[in-house]
């Protein structure tokens, strides 16, 4: 499929296919979006955050009318505004935060899941994006109003549980999850939105407290603020343009978070080339080790040694875990940082293993080493996070639209500045 | 006074080791001979040492070499925790476990398929006793006696600032050193006392391999023994109430250990607290909770390893004018001096880092500071230590997070063992060497090493740091090739390449 297309045509086709996942898996009555395409999947609030951010892309690319996009956006925001917020175990949220997974129809908490800080932050990033993008009258005015109210309602300060840094979440049955964040990861979005709040902010010092756990490492010949799974180098970047802006840590290291993601990509490619565990397919143009679906807990005897495989988990480079599973979408999501590597890898993957992209949409996981009926193991269906991230990352590469919107967003600017960022567009 | 069998374990700090009829004669002859006659005391000793573990023994031998008169009081066995229930027996059982485990991989190296042998657990335990006896010879009581050390087997307690009583015998001293060590912390988990549990003091006395072992606590000892017993054939579940094992180590090291334990088949439960224990249908049940998820685990034996408590309660320390806290141990200054200026402390009873190497060096330092003309501080920064899981996890100096907390910009130079030729050929390529460097210099602040023999590699780092060798020079120092320790040089080469 990829061989005949120009880069732009290929990107356009894959970006649009990714967006159709969102439109096809959105509940008509409340705007919630399914976590995966599998039967009975609940909504993930993070996927809703991505979906909201993709509506401006769809409008600009004429995949949706502006009126249609505003209508579904407003419906989604109104659902979150009116849904129950309480300590009841089947509420939708509490203290302005939301449970990680919600029933697609009722919007209530499912699976005894946690009130999630990072997933609420991803949702709020989407809510702030539409609150900035829709600048017209009527529905659009309401969008701005509800967006602002939802963000102001989040009690970030409560979510510290009296400690210096943010917790990961809370459950009505047992209180705060008793482990925090250690080391660099996707939680930057929690701190930037939390610190930027005009109503219940995280203290600015909480960000510095968290960055104390950072590790600046030289790995496989590259200097990097280490985090193993690739998605941690992407998520916050889908919204925030980190080019040229620095916090105290990056000033100390003479880098920025955008460059850092470029370094992480270089390390993942180098790891693919070295392929220390001898997995099939791995190459400088076959990489993408991150959080995602996997073959499940299985064992296999191969080359007179035991191979172990895992289910859905966070995989990382170079410390592992690595069971030969890559996320087929991950190379393409790197396109704003290293377009050449992203497109070479994606084309190589599509040519070698076209089955990883059914209906032009990338699956969540692929393992060429573990054979299932003669083929490499492939995750079933699609995952919403992957599709939403791809739409945004491809758009940022093509036009910078999302970055342009959030650069104008006062609370994101304010959060960055109060967290100690300066330079560049700030 | 004639000493017979060791004291019964009535006192809360009496070790629980029971004399074993088999092969113990030579052992007891070295660590606590039956029929031992305490010597007549001198009117006053230059130095009285309470506790015959690594700190007390090194202090006694060092003090004798200075020509001081020395009495050493031990209430149980010479050798302390390290010999009797710590480093020596645990490393011996780990060796057995590693041997059995490596057979699993032999096919990869070219052996034809074969049946995996079963564990002969009594032989494993017999080897522990044999090696313990052999190692006990280096500090055997006859040796101490021949060096002129008066050894008293008795309980000791202070009666005044310069006098303590060993059993019934008053010992007067110019200076004293308290080196009574530490013991496994007990727990207030409801029901645990009733169902019964093992600690490091008793697990090496097991006669048969438990079919199912529950380990409470994911610190060094809990992880070492969980993995070792799993490899010997027990079904092991380890429960740790924090998000990672080995809370003092960095995240990547702890996660590699988690993966390694899982690969071996240890059932690992992180972020999980044991809230109760009970007997039911012939099994011991541990009830656990992880956030809101409740679980019960059936086991045959329970190992409790949630830390160590200093042995301070029975010493009548207030009579000697010596301040202490039950959990933290004896209050000492940087020179190991207690609140009684003529009494020092050494080893686990006063150190946060409860390691044999620290105990031995602090024993000598206490003697030097008690009698020397120049006082020297105890340096905490350059202590190498190791957790002997497979792979081993070793550390020296500061962690990156500690340096950052002190506003020292730090960089880490990492070499993965999977990129080290000898580790590849050895089939021991899980792990890494990570060296922490002060940014803008080539000064080494510390290192974390995860490798099959990290304990050997970290000692090279100890010499490098002690000699103040920087990364630039280290990169030029020839190492034998191929060798796993070449990873250390390669980390320095990475430094040079990035500058």
Tab-separated table of C-alpha atoms in Angstrom, chain A residues 21-22 25-27 30-35 42-55 72-73 75-77 79-80 99-100 102 104 119 122-127 130 239 384-385 388 392:
chain	number	residue	atom	x	y	z
A	21	UNK	CA	-11.693	5.076	14.485
A	22	UNK	CA	-12.740	7.967	16.724
A	25	UNK	CA	-16.433	4.499	18.181
A	26	UNK	CA	-18.041	7.576	19.701
A	27	UNK	CA	-21.309	7.230	21.573
A	30	UNK	CA	-22.769	11.481	25.268
A	31	UNK	CA	-19.647	11.810	23.085
A	32	UNK	CA	-17.720	9.143	24.994
A	33	UNK	CA	-15.168	7.215	22.924
A	34	UNK	CA	-14.421	3.512	23.310
A	35	UNK	CA	-11.010	2.508	24.621
A	42	UNK	CA	-15.746	0.891	27.958
A	43	UNK	CA	-14.776	4.487	27.356
A	44	UNK	CA	-11.288	5.642	28.318
A	45	UNK	CA	-11.337	9.288	29.366
A	46	UNK	CA	-7.849	9.734	27.901
A	47	UNK	CA	-9.150	8.658	24.502
A	48	UNK	CA	-11.870	11.297	24.841
A	49	UNK	CA	-9.120	13.873	25.451
A	50	UNK	CA	-7.409	12.791	22.254
A	51	UNK	CA	-10.692	12.687	20.315
A	52	UNK	CA	-11.654	16.217	21.357
A	53	UNK	CA	-8.261	17.441	20.181
A	54	UNK	CA	-8.775	15.724	16.831
A	55	UNK	CA	-12.045	17.550	16.034
A	72	UNK	CA	-20.223	16.610	19.258
A	73	UNK	CA	-17.673	18.597	21.257
A	75	UNK	CA	-22.271	17.211	23.826
A	76	UNK	CA	-19.110	15.616	25.242
A	77	UNK	CA	-18.298	18.575	27.461
A	79	UNK	CA	-21.786	15.114	29.604
A	80	UNK	CA	-18.704	15.647	31.755
A	99	UNK	CA	-12.462	7.674	36.566
A	100	UNK	CA	-10.140	6.081	34.056
A	102	UNK	CA	-16.538	4.744	32.081
A	104	UNK	CA	-20.134	3.913	27.210
A	119	UNK	CA	-5.956	10.324	32.267
A	122	UNK	CA	-5.115	14.076	29.012
A	123	UNK	CA	-8.887	14.651	28.994
A	124	UNK	CA	-8.396	18.219	30.225
A	125	UNK	CA	-5.739	18.841	27.566
A	126	UNK	CA	-8.403	17.980	24.987
A	127	UNK	CA	-10.986	20.117	26.794
A	130	UNK	CA	-11.406	22.777	22.019
A	239	UNK	CA	-0.361	19.042	22.759
A	384	UNK	CA	-8.253	4.541	20.700
A	385	UNK	CA	-5.147	6.084	22.269
A	388	UNK	CA	-5.911	9.717	18.540
A	392	UNK	CA	-2.468	14.681	16.386
